[in-house]
Structures are given as C-alpha cells and as structure tokens.
mmCIF file of C-alpha atoms in Angstrom:
data_model
loop_
_atom_site.group_PDB
_atom_site.id
_atom_site.type_symbol
_atom_site.label_atom_id
_atom_site.label_comp_id
_atom_site.label_asym_id
_atom_site.label_seq_id
_atom_site.Cartn_x
_atom_site.Cartn_y
_atom_site.Cartn_z
ATOM 1 C CA MET Q 612 -90.047 -3.780 62.379
ATOM 2 C CA SER Q 613 -86.398 -4.825 62.303
ATOM 3 C CA VAL Q 614 -85.351 -7.971 64.145
ATOM 4 C CA THR Q 615 -82.069 -9.820 64.556
ATOM 5 C CA PHE Q 616 -81.260 -12.918 62.529
ATOM 6 C CA CYS Q 617 -78.452 -15.381 63.148
ATOM 7 C CA VAL Q 618 -76.803 -17.526 60.466
ATOM 8 C CA PRO Q 619 -74.842 -20.494 61.893
ATOM 9 C CA CYS Q 620 -72.002 -21.658 59.646
ATOM 10 C CA LEU Q 621 -69.091 -24.068 59.577
ATOM 11 C CA PHE Q 622 -66.040 -22.763 61.427
ATOM 12 C CA GLY Q 623 -63.788 -20.928 59.011
ATOM 13 C CA LEU Q 624 -66.612 -19.644 56.801
ATOM 14 C CA GLU Q 625 -67.794 -16.759 59.001
ATOM 15 C CA GLY Q 626 -66.074 -14.087 56.888
ATOM 16 C CA LEU Q 627 -67.539 -15.478 53.668
ATOM 17 C CA VAL Q 628 -71.057 -15.541 55.113
ATOM 18 C CA ALA Q 629 -70.667 -11.972 56.383
ATOM 19 C CA ASP Q 630 -69.504 -10.837 52.929
ATOM 20 C CA GLU Q 631 -72.476 -12.572 51.310
ATOM 21 C CA LEU Q 632 -74.907 -10.817 53.627
ATOM 22 C CA ARG Q 633 -73.304 -7.425 53.031
ATOM 23 C CA ARG Q 634 -73.564 -7.910 49.264
ATOM 24 C CA MET Q 635 -77.265 -8.629 49.786
ATOM 25 C CA GLY Q 636 -77.594 -5.255 51.499
ATOM 26 C CA MET Q 637 -78.203 -6.591 55.005
ATOM 27 C CA GLU Q 638 -77.738 -4.194 57.897
ATOM 28 C CA GLU Q 639 -75.528 -4.428 60.991
ATOM 29 C CA VAL Q 640 -73.720 -7.577 59.826
ATOM 30 C CA ARG Q 641 -71.402 -8.904 62.551
ATOM 31 C CA ALA Q 642 -69.455 -12.155 62.545
ATOM 32 C CA ASP Q 643 -68.686 -14.351 65.537
ATOM 33 C CA ASN Q 644 -67.288 -17.863 65.952
ATOM 34 C CA GLY Q 645 -69.496 -20.199 63.952
ATOM 35 C CA ARG Q 646 -72.237 -17.635 63.305
ATOM 36 C CA VAL Q 647 -73.036 -14.302 61.692
ATOM 37 C CA ARG Q 648 -75.798 -11.943 62.800
ATOM 38 C CA PHE Q 649 -77.625 -9.252 60.858
ATOM 39 C CA ASP Q 650 -80.676 -7.029 61.323
ATOM 40 C CA GLY Q 651 -83.605 -7.078 58.946
ATOM 41 C CA ASN Q 652 -87.248 -7.852 58.265
ATOM 42 C CA ALA Q 653 -89.299 -10.570 56.567
ATOM 43 C CA ALA Q 654 -87.951 -9.620 53.153
ATOM 44 C CA SER Q 655 -84.374 -9.858 54.439
ATOM 45 C CA MET Q 656 -85.103 -13.295 55.857
ATOM 46 C CA ALA Q 657 -86.445 -14.552 52.525
ATOM 47 C CA VAL Q 658 -83.497 -13.187 50.552
ATOM 48 C CA ALA Q 659 -80.973 -14.718 52.969
ATOM 49 C CA ASN Q 660 -82.628 -18.138 52.878
ATOM 50 C CA ILE Q 661 -82.820 -18.211 49.091
ATOM 51 C CA SER Q 662 -79.431 -16.713 48.272
ATOM 52 C CA LEU Q 663 -76.915 -17.739 50.948
ATOM 53 C CA ARG Q 664 -74.287 -20.179 49.668
ATOM 54 C CA CYS Q 665 -72.190 -20.744 52.797
ATOM 55 C CA GLY Q 666 -74.630 -20.385 55.713
ATOM 56 C CA GLU Q 667 -76.327 -23.358 57.390
ATOM 57 C CA ARG Q 668 -79.627 -21.799 58.514
ATOM 58 C CA VAL Q 669 -81.356 -18.473 59.061
ATOM 59 C CA LEU Q 670 -82.521 -18.233 62.666
ATOM 60 C CA LEU Q 671 -84.772 -15.482 64.008
ATOM 61 C CA GLU Q 672 -83.273 -14.426 67.329
ATOM 62 C CA LEU Q 673 -85.861 -13.856 70.057
ATOM 63 C CA GLY Q 674 -83.453 -12.744 72.783
ATOM 64 C CA SER Q 675 -80.709 -13.597 75.281
ATOM 65 C CA PHE Q 676 -80.562 -13.716 79.074
ATOM 66 C CA ARG Q 677 -78.599 -15.252 81.963
ATOM 67 C CA ALA Q 678 -79.792 -18.744 82.863
ATOM 68 C CA GLU Q 679 -77.880 -20.207 85.799
ATOM 69 C CA SER Q 680 -80.953 -22.058 87.075
ATOM 70 C CA PHE Q 681 -84.080 -23.659 85.633
ATOM 71 C CA ASP Q 682 -86.184 -20.908 87.211
ATOM 72 C CA ALA Q 683 -84.116 -18.288 85.376
ATOM 73 C CA LEU Q 684 -84.442 -20.255 82.137
ATOM 74 C CA PHE Q 685 -88.219 -20.481 82.540
ATOM 75 C CA GLU Q 686 -88.722 -16.806 83.396
ATOM 76 C CA GLY Q 687 -86.320 -15.576 80.717
ATOM 77 C CA THR Q 688 -88.046 -17.691 78.082
ATOM 78 C CA ARG Q 689 -91.545 -16.664 79.162
ATOM 79 C CA ALA Q 690 -90.586 -12.986 78.945
ATOM 80 C CA LEU Q 691 -89.870 -13.215 75.202
ATOM 81 C CA PRO Q 692 -92.567 -12.167 72.650
ATOM 82 C CA TRP Q 693 -93.360 -15.605 71.190
ATOM 83 C CA GLU Q 694 -96.890 -14.564 70.219
ATOM 84 C CA ARG Q 695 -95.452 -12.175 67.600
ATOM 85 C CA PHE Q 696 -94.509 -15.197 65.535
ATOM 86 C CA ILE Q 697 -96.228 -18.367 66.813
ATOM 87 C CA PRO Q 698 -100.012 -18.461 66.304
ATOM 88 C CA ARG Q 699 -102.429 -20.311 68.554
ATOM 89 C CA GLU Q 700 -102.243 -23.510 66.447
ATOM 90 C CA GLY Q 701 -98.467 -23.408 65.868
ATOM 91 C CA VAL Q 702 -96.311 -26.490 66.485
ATOM 92 C CA PHE Q 703 -93.254 -25.521 68.553
ATOM 93 C CA PRO Q 704 -90.799 -28.345 69.341
ATOM 94 C CA VAL Q 705 -87.543 -27.425 71.093
ATOM 95 C CA LYS Q 706 -83.942 -28.480 70.468
ATOM 96 C CA GLY Q 707 -80.543 -27.027 71.280
ATOM 97 C CA TYR Q 708 -77.282 -27.398 73.155
ATOM 98 C CA SER Q 709 -75.473 -26.262 76.291
ATOM 99 C CA LEU Q 710 -71.726 -25.740 76.704
ATOM 100 C CA GLY Q 711 -69.805 -24.671 79.814
ATOM 101 C CA SER Q 712 -73.014 -23.906 81.720
ATOM 102 C CA ALA Q 713 -74.701 -24.889 84.962
ATOM 103 C CA LEU Q 714 -77.695 -26.173 82.983
ATOM 104 C CA HIS Q 715 -76.197 -29.104 81.125
ATOM 105 C CA SER Q 716 -79.142 -31.519 80.827
ATOM 106 C CA ILE Q 717 -80.507 -30.961 77.306
ATOM 107 C CA PRO Q 718 -83.795 -32.852 77.883
ATOM 108 C CA ASP Q 719 -84.486 -30.784 81.018
ATOM 109 C CA CYS Q 720 -83.720 -27.533 79.174
ATOM 110 C CA GLN Q 721 -86.035 -28.578 76.337
ATOM 111 C CA ARG Q 722 -88.810 -29.350 78.796
ATOM 112 C CA ILE Q 723 -88.452 -26.039 80.675
ATOM 113 C CA ILE Q 724 -88.353 -23.951 77.501
ATOM 114 C CA LYS Q 725 -91.369 -25.770 76.037
ATOM 115 C CA LYS Q 726 -93.300 -25.214 79.263
ATOM 116 C CA ALA Q 727 -92.386 -21.511 79.379
ATOM 117 C CA VAL Q 728 -93.362 -20.859 75.756
ATOM 118 C CA ALA Q 729 -96.651 -22.696 76.282
ATOM 119 C CA ALA Q 730 -97.344 -20.600 79.382
ATOM 120 C CA ARG Q 731 -96.683 -17.373 77.457
ATOM 121 C CA LEU Q 732 -98.790 -18.358 74.452
ATOM 122 C CA GLY Q 733 -101.605 -19.739 76.600
ATOM 123 C CA ALA Q 734 -101.825 -16.475 78.505
ATOM 124 C CA GLN Q 735 -101.724 -14.397 75.322
ATOM 125 C CA TYR Q 736 -104.408 -16.469 73.559
ATOM 126 C CA GLY Q 737 -106.547 -17.058 76.665
ATOM 127 C CA VAL Q 738 -106.403 -20.844 76.529
ATOM 128 C CA ASP Q 739 -105.274 -23.580 78.901
ATOM 129 C CA TRP Q 740 -104.306 -25.983 76.101
ATOM 130 C CA LEU Q 741 -102.557 -25.352 72.771
ATOM 131 C CA PRO Q 742 -103.595 -27.717 69.935
ATOM 132 C CA GLU Q 743 -100.283 -27.619 67.982
ATOM 133 C CA THR Q 744 -101.995 -28.613 64.732
ATOM 134 C CA GLY Q 745 -100.618 -25.855 62.492
ATOM 135 C CA SER Q 746 -97.304 -24.938 60.892
ATOM 136 C CA LEU Q 747 -93.901 -25.778 62.365
ATOM 137 C CA TYR Q 748 -92.066 -23.208 64.488
ATOM 138 C CA GLN Q 749 -88.866 -25.003 65.465
ATOM 139 C CA ILE Q 750 -87.403 -23.420 68.590
ATOM 140 C CA GLN Q 751 -83.645 -23.622 68.969
ATOM 141 C CA PHE Q 752 -81.630 -22.656 72.019
ATOM 142 C CA SER Q 753 -77.987 -22.276 72.875
ATOM 143 C CA ILE Q 754 -76.655 -21.917 76.402
ATOM 144 C CA MET Q 755 -73.037 -20.799 76.400
ATOM 145 C CA LYS Q 756 -71.353 -20.009 79.707
ATOM 146 C CA ASP Q 757 -74.785 -19.579 81.328
ATOM 147 C CA GLU Q 758 -75.995 -17.164 78.618
ATOM 148 C CA ALA Q 759 -79.145 -18.498 76.955
ATOM 149 C CA THR Q 760 -80.176 -17.390 73.460
ATOM 150 C CA LEU Q 761 -83.421 -18.529 71.878
ATOM 151 C CA TYR Q 762 -84.328 -18.639 68.191
ATOM 152 C CA LEU Q 763 -86.978 -19.693 65.706
ATOM 153 C CA ASP Q 764 -85.664 -21.612 62.706
ATOM 154 C CA THR Q 765 -86.958 -19.980 59.503
ATOM 155 C CA SER Q 766 -85.181 -22.424 57.166
ATOM 156 C CA GLY Q 767 -86.511 -25.865 58.017
ATOM 157 C CA ALA Q 768 -84.146 -28.253 56.237
ATOM 158 C CA PRO Q 769 -80.589 -26.875 56.524
ATOM 159 C CA LEU Q 770 -79.449 -24.635 53.688
ATOM 160 C CA PHE Q 771 -76.765 -27.073 52.558
ATOM 161 C CA LYS Q 772 -79.607 -29.337 51.421
ATOM 162 C CA ARG Q 773 -79.990 -27.737 48.011
ATOM 163 C CA GLY Q 774 -82.097 -30.630 46.751
ATOM 164 C CA TYR Q 775 -79.723 -31.901 44.084
ATOM 165 C CA ARG Q 776 -77.893 -34.565 46.072
ATOM 166 C CA PRO Q 777 -80.205 -37.302 47.367
ATOM 167 C CA GLU Q 778 -77.404 -39.738 46.533
ATOM 168 C CA SER Q 779 -73.743 -39.473 47.450
ATOM 169 C CA VAL Q 780 -70.572 -41.470 47.578
ATOM 170 C CA ALA Q 781 -68.643 -42.068 50.811
ATOM 171 C CA ALA Q 782 -67.419 -39.044 52.846
ATOM 172 C CA PRO Q 783 -69.368 -36.352 50.978
ATOM 173 C CA LEU Q 784 -68.396 -32.711 51.234
ATOM 174 C CA ARG Q 785 -71.127 -30.457 52.576
ATOM 175 C CA GLU Q 786 -72.502 -28.133 49.887
ATOM 176 C CA THR Q 787 -71.900 -25.018 51.978
ATOM 177 C CA LEU Q 788 -68.219 -25.919 52.432
ATOM 178 C CA ALA Q 789 -67.853 -26.670 48.712
ATOM 179 C CA ALA Q 790 -69.370 -23.263 47.938
ATOM 180 C CA GLY Q 791 -66.934 -21.668 50.385
ATOM 181 C CA MET Q 792 -63.967 -23.308 48.673
ATOM 182 C CA VAL Q 793 -65.182 -22.083 45.275
ATOM 183 C CA ASN Q 794 -65.538 -18.598 46.761
ATOM 184 C CA LEU Q 795 -62.050 -18.670 48.281
ATOM 185 C CA ALA Q 796 -60.662 -19.733 44.892
ATOM 186 C CA ARG Q 797 -62.307 -16.578 43.476
ATOM 187 C CA TYR Q 798 -63.969 -18.557 40.710
ATOM 188 C CA ARG Q 799 -66.692 -16.525 39.009
ATOM 189 C CA GLY Q 800 -66.961 -18.334 35.699
ATOM 190 C CA LYS Q 801 -63.779 -17.127 33.996
ATOM 191 C CA GLY Q 802 -61.004 -19.519 33.026
ATOM 192 C CA ASP Q 803 -60.970 -23.282 33.477
ATOM 193 C CA PHE Q 804 -62.199 -24.912 36.674
ATOM 194 C CA CYS Q 805 -61.313 -28.508 37.513
ATOM 195 C CA ASP Q 806 -62.029 -31.026 40.267
ATOM 196 C CA PRO Q 807 -60.063 -34.247 39.612
ATOM 197 C CA PHE Q 808 -61.487 -35.990 42.723
ATOM 198 C CA CYS Q 809 -65.103 -35.039 42.055
ATOM 199 C CA GLY Q 810 -66.886 -37.818 43.994
ATOM 200 C CA SER Q 811 -70.590 -36.942 43.925
ATOM 201 C CA GLY Q 812 -69.844 -33.708 42.044
ATOM 202 C CA THR Q 813 -70.545 -31.217 44.801
ATOM 203 C CA ILE Q 814 -67.620 -28.841 44.173
ATOM 204 C CA ALA Q 815 -68.165 -28.705 40.408
ATOM 205 C CA ILE Q 816 -71.912 -28.181 40.874
ATOM 206 C CA GLU Q 817 -71.341 -25.347 43.343
ATOM 207 C CA ALA Q 818 -68.859 -23.824 40.875
ATOM 208 C CA ALA Q 819 -71.497 -23.966 38.133
ATOM 209 C CA LEU Q 820 -74.114 -22.378 40.404
ATOM 210 C CA ALA Q 821 -71.644 -19.616 41.288
ATOM 211 C CA ALA Q 822 -70.712 -19.065 37.630
ATOM 212 C CA LYS Q 823 -74.393 -18.660 36.714
ATOM 213 C CA ASN Q 824 -75.005 -16.579 39.849
ATOM 214 C CA ARG Q 825 -77.923 -18.880 40.572
ATOM 215 C CA ALA Q 826 -79.267 -18.600 44.108
ATOM 216 C CA PRO Q 827 -78.871 -22.082 45.655
ATOM 217 C CA GLY Q 828 -82.238 -21.977 47.435
ATOM 218 C CA VAL Q 829 -84.349 -20.624 44.600
ATOM 219 C CA GLY Q 830 -85.948 -23.997 43.913
ATOM 220 C CA ARG Q 831 -86.580 -25.281 47.456
ATOM 221 C CA GLY Q 832 -89.009 -24.473 50.239
ATOM 222 C CA PHE Q 833 -88.466 -23.040 53.716
ATOM 223 C CA ALA Q 834 -90.248 -23.418 57.043
ATOM 224 C CA ALA Q 835 -91.210 -19.739 57.309
ATOM 225 C CA GLU Q 836 -93.088 -19.907 53.987
ATOM 226 C CA LYS Q 837 -95.899 -21.545 55.965
ATOM 227 C CA TRP Q 838 -95.967 -18.865 58.658
ATOM 228 C CA PRO Q 839 -99.103 -16.667 58.436
ATOM 229 C CA ALA Q 840 -97.090 -13.691 59.709
ATOM 230 C CA VAL Q 841 -94.881 -13.739 56.581
ATOM 231 C CA PRO Q 842 -96.732 -12.717 53.373
ATOM 232 C CA ASN Q 843 -96.304 -15.041 50.380
ATOM 233 C CA LYS Q 844 -95.407 -12.001 48.307
ATOM 234 C CA VAL Q 845 -92.149 -11.688 50.253
ATOM 235 C CA TRP Q 846 -90.974 -15.080 49.019
ATOM 236 C CA ARG Q 847 -92.270 -14.571 45.478
ATOM 237 C CA THR Q 848 -90.486 -11.231 45.186
ATOM 238 C CA ALA Q 849 -87.209 -12.662 46.543
ATOM 239 C CA ARG Q 850 -87.284 -15.583 44.081
ATOM 240 C CA GLU Q 851 -88.092 -13.350 41.120
ATOM 241 C CA ALA Q 852 -85.257 -10.984 42.035
ATOM 242 C CA ALA Q 853 -82.837 -13.917 42.396
ATOM 243 C CA ARG Q 854 -83.759 -15.327 38.965
ATOM 244 C CA GLU Q 855 -83.301 -11.933 37.322
ATOM 245 C CA LYS Q 856 -79.691 -11.868 38.564
ATOM 246 C CA GLU Q 857 -78.713 -15.125 36.863
ATOM 247 C CA PHE Q 858 -76.086 -15.107 34.113
ATOM 248 C CA SER Q 859 -75.970 -17.099 30.924
ATOM 249 C CA GLY Q 860 -72.879 -18.178 29.032
ATOM 250 C CA GLU Q 861 -70.426 -20.956 28.355
ATOM 251 C CA TYR Q 862 -68.176 -22.122 31.151
ATOM 252 C CA HIS Q 863 -65.234 -24.510 31.258
ATOM 253 C CA ILE Q 864 -65.892 -26.688 34.299
ATOM 254 C CA TYR Q 865 -64.332 -30.152 34.389
ATOM 255 C CA ALA Q 866 -64.967 -32.889 36.935
ATOM 256 C CA SER Q 867 -63.452 -36.358 37.001
ATOM 257 C CA ASP Q 868 -63.033 -39.332 39.294
ATOM 258 C CA ILE Q 869 -61.380 -42.727 39.031
ATOM 259 C CA ASP Q 870 -64.647 -44.383 40.135
ATOM 260 C CA PRO Q 871 -67.201 -44.721 37.281
ATOM 261 C CA LYS Q 872 -70.065 -45.101 39.784
ATOM 262 C CA ALA Q 873 -69.147 -41.809 41.457
ATOM 263 C CA VAL Q 874 -69.076 -40.044 38.093
ATOM 264 C CA ALA Q 875 -72.500 -41.468 37.231
ATOM 265 C CA VAL Q 876 -73.906 -40.164 40.528
ATOM 266 C CA ALA Q 877 -72.238 -36.778 39.940
ATOM 267 C CA LYS Q 878 -73.897 -36.490 36.538
ATOM 268 C CA GLN Q 879 -77.288 -37.242 38.058
ATOM 269 C CA ASN Q 880 -76.746 -34.649 40.778
ATOM 270 C CA ALA Q 881 -75.704 -32.024 38.223
ATOM 271 C CA ALA Q 882 -78.844 -32.752 36.208
ATOM 272 C CA ARG Q 883 -81.004 -32.264 39.324
ATOM 273 C CA ALA Q 884 -79.204 -28.976 39.983
ATOM 274 C CA GLY Q 885 -79.931 -27.842 36.429
ATOM 275 C CA VAL Q 886 -76.258 -27.389 35.508
ATOM 276 C CA ALA Q 887 -75.438 -30.668 33.741
ATOM 277 C CA GLU Q 888 -74.760 -28.880 30.460
ATOM 278 C CA LEU Q 889 -72.153 -26.656 32.147
ATOM 279 C CA ILE Q 890 -69.921 -29.448 33.478
ATOM 280 C CA GLU Q 891 -67.817 -31.926 31.520
ATOM 281 C CA PHE Q 892 -67.626 -35.162 33.519
ATOM 282 C CA SER Q 893 -65.156 -37.960 32.841
ATOM 283 C CA VAL Q 894 -63.686 -41.077 34.400
ATOM 284 C CA ALA Q 895 -59.995 -40.352 34.967
ATOM 285 C CA ASP Q 896 -57.123 -40.973 37.363
ATOM 286 C CA ALA Q 897 -56.028 -37.772 39.111
ATOM 287 C CA ARG Q 898 -52.481 -39.158 39.239
ATOM 288 C CA GLU Q 899 -52.381 -38.748 35.482
ATOM 289 C CA PHE Q 900 -53.649 -35.169 35.442
ATOM 290 C CA SER Q 901 -52.938 -33.825 31.968
ATOM 291 C CA ARG Q 902 -55.116 -30.786 31.420
ATOM 292 C CA GLN Q 903 -53.126 -27.762 30.250
ATOM 293 C CA THR Q 904 -54.702 -24.420 29.375
ATOM 294 C CA GLU Q 905 -53.779 -20.771 29.560
ATOM 295 C CA ARG Q 906 -55.501 -20.308 32.920
ATOM 296 C CA GLY Q 907 -57.110 -22.593 35.409
ATOM 297 C CA VAL Q 908 -57.939 -23.370 39.022
ATOM 298 C CA ILE Q 909 -58.187 -26.773 40.688
ATOM 299 C CA VAL Q 910 -60.532 -26.992 43.678
ATOM 300 C CA THR Q 911 -60.723 -30.458 45.126
ATOM 301 C CA ASN Q 912 -61.338 -32.761 48.076
ATOM 302 C CA PRO Q 913 -59.191 -35.910 47.754
ATOM 303 C CA PRO Q 914 -59.610 -38.925 50.068
ATOM 304 C CA TYR Q 915 -58.358 -38.148 53.579
ATOM 305 C CA GLY Q 916 -57.589 -41.664 54.820
ATOM 306 C CA GLU Q 917 -58.688 -41.814 58.462
ATOM 307 C CA ARG Q 918 -57.413 -45.328 59.197
ATOM 308 C CA LEU Q 919 -53.720 -46.277 59.235
ATOM 309 C CA MET Q 920 -53.676 -48.229 55.967
ATOM 310 C CA GLU Q 921 -55.898 -45.602 54.316
ATOM 311 C CA LYS Q 922 -53.517 -42.875 55.495
ATOM 312 C CA GLN Q 923 -50.629 -44.653 53.823
ATOM 313 C CA ALA Q 924 -52.616 -45.047 50.597
ATOM 314 C CA SER Q 925 -53.651 -41.387 50.758
ATOM 315 C CA ALA Q 926 -50.029 -40.304 51.240
ATOM 316 C CA GLU Q 927 -49.047 -42.216 48.115
ATOM 317 C CA LEU Q 928 -51.971 -40.697 46.224
ATOM 318 C CA TYR Q 929 -50.934 -37.171 47.280
ATOM 319 C CA ARG Q 930 -47.342 -37.865 46.199
ATOM 320 C CA ASP Q 931 -48.400 -39.075 42.761
ATOM 321 C CA PHE Q 932 -50.891 -36.244 42.316
ATOM 322 C CA GLY Q 933 -48.232 -33.707 43.280
ATOM 323 C CA ALA Q 934 -45.820 -35.209 40.745
ATOM 324 C CA ALA Q 935 -48.500 -35.031 38.029
ATOM 325 C CA LEU Q 936 -49.106 -31.326 38.736
ATOM 326 C CA ARG Q 937 -45.481 -30.288 39.099
ATOM 327 C CA GLY Q 938 -44.496 -27.422 36.823
ATOM 328 C CA ARG Q 939 -48.001 -26.455 35.700
ATOM 329 C CA GLU Q 940 -47.540 -22.793 36.556
ATOM 330 C CA ASN Q 941 -50.778 -21.682 34.899
ATOM 331 C CA TRP Q 942 -52.842 -23.621 37.430
ATOM 332 C CA LYS Q 943 -53.744 -22.674 40.986
ATOM 333 C CA LEU Q 944 -54.669 -25.364 43.487
ATOM 334 C CA TYR Q 945 -57.125 -25.220 46.390
ATOM 335 C CA LEU Q 946 -57.105 -28.600 48.126
ATOM 336 C CA ILE Q 947 -58.773 -29.493 51.418
ATOM 337 C CA SER Q 948 -57.415 -32.300 53.591
ATOM 338 C CA SER Q 949 -57.327 -33.405 57.215
ATOM 339 C CA HIS Q 950 -54.131 -35.375 56.561
ATOM 340 C CA THR Q 951 -51.476 -33.895 58.869
ATOM 341 C CA GLU Q 952 -48.634 -34.846 56.502
ATOM 342 C CA PHE Q 953 -50.279 -33.668 53.299
ATOM 343 C CA GLU Q 954 -47.627 -31.134 52.242
ATOM 344 C CA ARG Q 955 -44.809 -33.556 52.900
ATOM 345 C CA SER Q 956 -46.520 -36.239 50.814
ATOM 346 C CA PHE Q 957 -47.533 -33.792 48.091
ATOM 347 C CA GLY Q 958 -43.938 -32.624 47.778
ATOM 348 C CA ALA Q 959 -44.384 -28.884 48.276
ATOM 349 C CA GLU Q 960 -45.378 -26.472 51.018
ATOM 350 C CA ALA Q 961 -48.571 -24.535 50.413
ATOM 351 C CA ASP Q 962 -48.293 -20.814 49.755
ATOM 352 C CA LYS Q 963 -51.163 -20.314 52.187
ATOM 353 C CA LYS Q 964 -53.293 -22.456 54.477
ATOM 354 C CA ARG Q 965 -56.725 -21.794 55.883
ATOM 355 C CA LYS Q 966 -58.387 -23.804 58.644
ATOM 356 C CA LEU Q 967 -61.810 -25.134 57.713
ATOM 357 C CA TYR Q 968 -64.140 -27.771 59.107
ATOM 358 C CA ASN Q 969 -65.801 -30.519 57.090
ATOM 359 C CA GLY Q 970 -68.627 -31.110 59.547
ATOM 360 C CA MET Q 971 -66.751 -31.653 62.815
ATOM 361 C CA MET Q 972 -63.535 -32.698 61.071
ATOM 362 C CA LYS Q 973 -60.732 -30.136 61.273
ATOM 363 C CA CYS Q 974 -59.071 -29.623 57.899
ATOM 364 C CA ASP Q 975 -56.664 -27.322 56.116
ATOM 365 C CA LEU Q 976 -57.353 -25.717 52.769
ATOM 366 C CA HIS Q 977 -53.941 -25.813 51.070
ATOM 367 C CA ILE Q 978 -53.534 -22.983 48.587
ATOM 368 C CA TYR Q 979 -50.880 -23.139 45.873
ATOM 369 C CA GLU Q 980 -50.554 -20.081 43.640
ATOM 370 C CA LYS Q 981 -48.482 -22.166 41.234
ATOM 371 C CA VAL Q 982 -48.307 -25.949 41.222
#
C-alpha cells in the first residue's frame, strides 16, 4: 500500500532533493519550502534513506488536520492509524514544533499527542498500559498556522550523519549542504575538483562519494530497520542495488587548508568514508592558490567571520584569495559565504548567486563561471 513520505531539507536544497527522488523513480514528488514529499512503499523508504545526499530525514506522514484547540489535537491524533506501524511494545516519544498557531506550548502539544496515540494503541491492542520496551518509533509533529501534521521518523540519526565525521574543526559544513554544493557545481568525477579551505574535508569527501556514485547511507543503520512491519529483505535489496551502481576510476580531487590539524582530521574523515585514496590532501595557503589545469571547479566554504575583527580578517582573506584566482579562466568557482560584503572584498561580482542555509545561517552561494 502506498503512503506519503516527507523529506525535510535545508532551505535552498528543495529542488535538488526533488531531483534526487525523481531519479530514484519515486512517485508524485512535490517540493515545498524546506521539505519534499513523495509517495511510495517500504522499498521506497529504504532506497531514499540509503541514497539521498541532500535530504535530512525520511518521515512517514500519518496525516494532517486542523488543530486550533487541544481537544482538536487529541481527536485528530487519535483518528490516525498508528497501529499500522507501532506494535504493542513500541517506544513512541514525541517531539516537534509549532509556528503561527494557537497551540504554541510544545510540551503541552507533546503531552496531548502522546496521550492520544496511547489511547488509540491501547484500544487497538486491548490493553490499559503500553510497556514501551520495543523498537523506537519517534513521532514528529509540525503545527503551522493551526494545521497539524504528524509523522514517524524512519531515519533515526539525521541523514547528514554519514558516519565519517566524528571529529570536526570549528564551524563545520553540514554534509547535506556540502553534497548540494557539489551537485550545483555539476561535478560528477570529470575534470579537477578543488577545495582550498577544506577544514574537516566534508566538501571533498562528498565530491568523492558523488564521483563514485556511492550511496551516502549504504554503511549506516536506520530506525525503521528495527520495525517488524518492514522486512529485512527490503533493506538488503536496497543496499545491494546501491552498491551495484558504484563506479570505479581515478579522480582528481584536491583538498587543502592552512591549518595542519584540520588537514589531519580531514584525512581521517576521508579514510572513514572509504575515499582517502581518491583525495589528495595538502597543507597550503589559499591566498597562494597556484593550481592550473585544463579544466577545474573550486567548491569551497571559507571562514565567514561573524565577529567584527573576524569580519575584517575575512574580508582581507577574500581579497587575497580573489587576487590569487584572477585570470584563471579554466576554473569555475562555487563559494558559500554569509559575509554581506563578500563580492566587494573578493573584487568581482558573481555571475550568479543562490541563497542557501548553513543550518540556520543565511548564506549566498557565489557562482563564478570564470575567475
């Protein structure tokens, strides 16, 4: 039976997530602000969890209803078919958010939803008390302008947690955003790829995963793998199919940073991701960028500088980096920054700009067809 799934994503990545899902063969893909929905079954859910590069989670959508009062929230929640997914022993904590709605107390909403789900399950299983000793069924809710939508989280840990980055340097870039930047740069393994501000190596690692066509979630687990209603074969088949789609070859991916400790961490992360042999790491100053080849793309996340003195230092860094790149017409540049004066400091207006969010931080992806 087909159900609706919802994939939350960072603002600005909705189109990329929708394209990913369509390439996977998902049905009725529709994008909205900060989320993309599609229709599918258990197999679709497994494929999406394992293969999505830019989505944050895969949520199973139970339903939506008006909730202008706690009574309406309780009755609307109780009317949903929770027993289709949560067994008698299932653990079902509740979390969520409310924006622009009459019901604005999150703890009260959590309590009402928990009570309503328990009432529904208790009636269905003929018990007065639910043990909650089994697998996790994380309930999520959103209440937007008095419209409540309830979900079950099939992913568990968010999808940006690929498992290769237990360590990081300051101000890390989320893996899903790094993958989105690689996608927007249209890097598929051809030509040279360079990140001269590599930090913990996230962008270069995501580029290597994309070049190999390796599904980012193929080596990690998901919450719904422990659900009795989802056969293990579904996950096994999805992983086998993902591995069969991987490419092999030599790629020219370069990552550098002025900080030796950051480069050491990046190397360790690349090794955990299984792509260390695909990336050439080095300690280097981006202000002395010297790489020249026939073709190449730079995708990078330089320091933003949130404090006044840091902003001044960042402006100087952008100026020097821009001077180092000037005239290298064979290179394209995709650079993300929240610095409002980036282009002025860099010394050139971007050919295109795209608004993206690094967590909650509003940024611009500056795109230069020729630097």
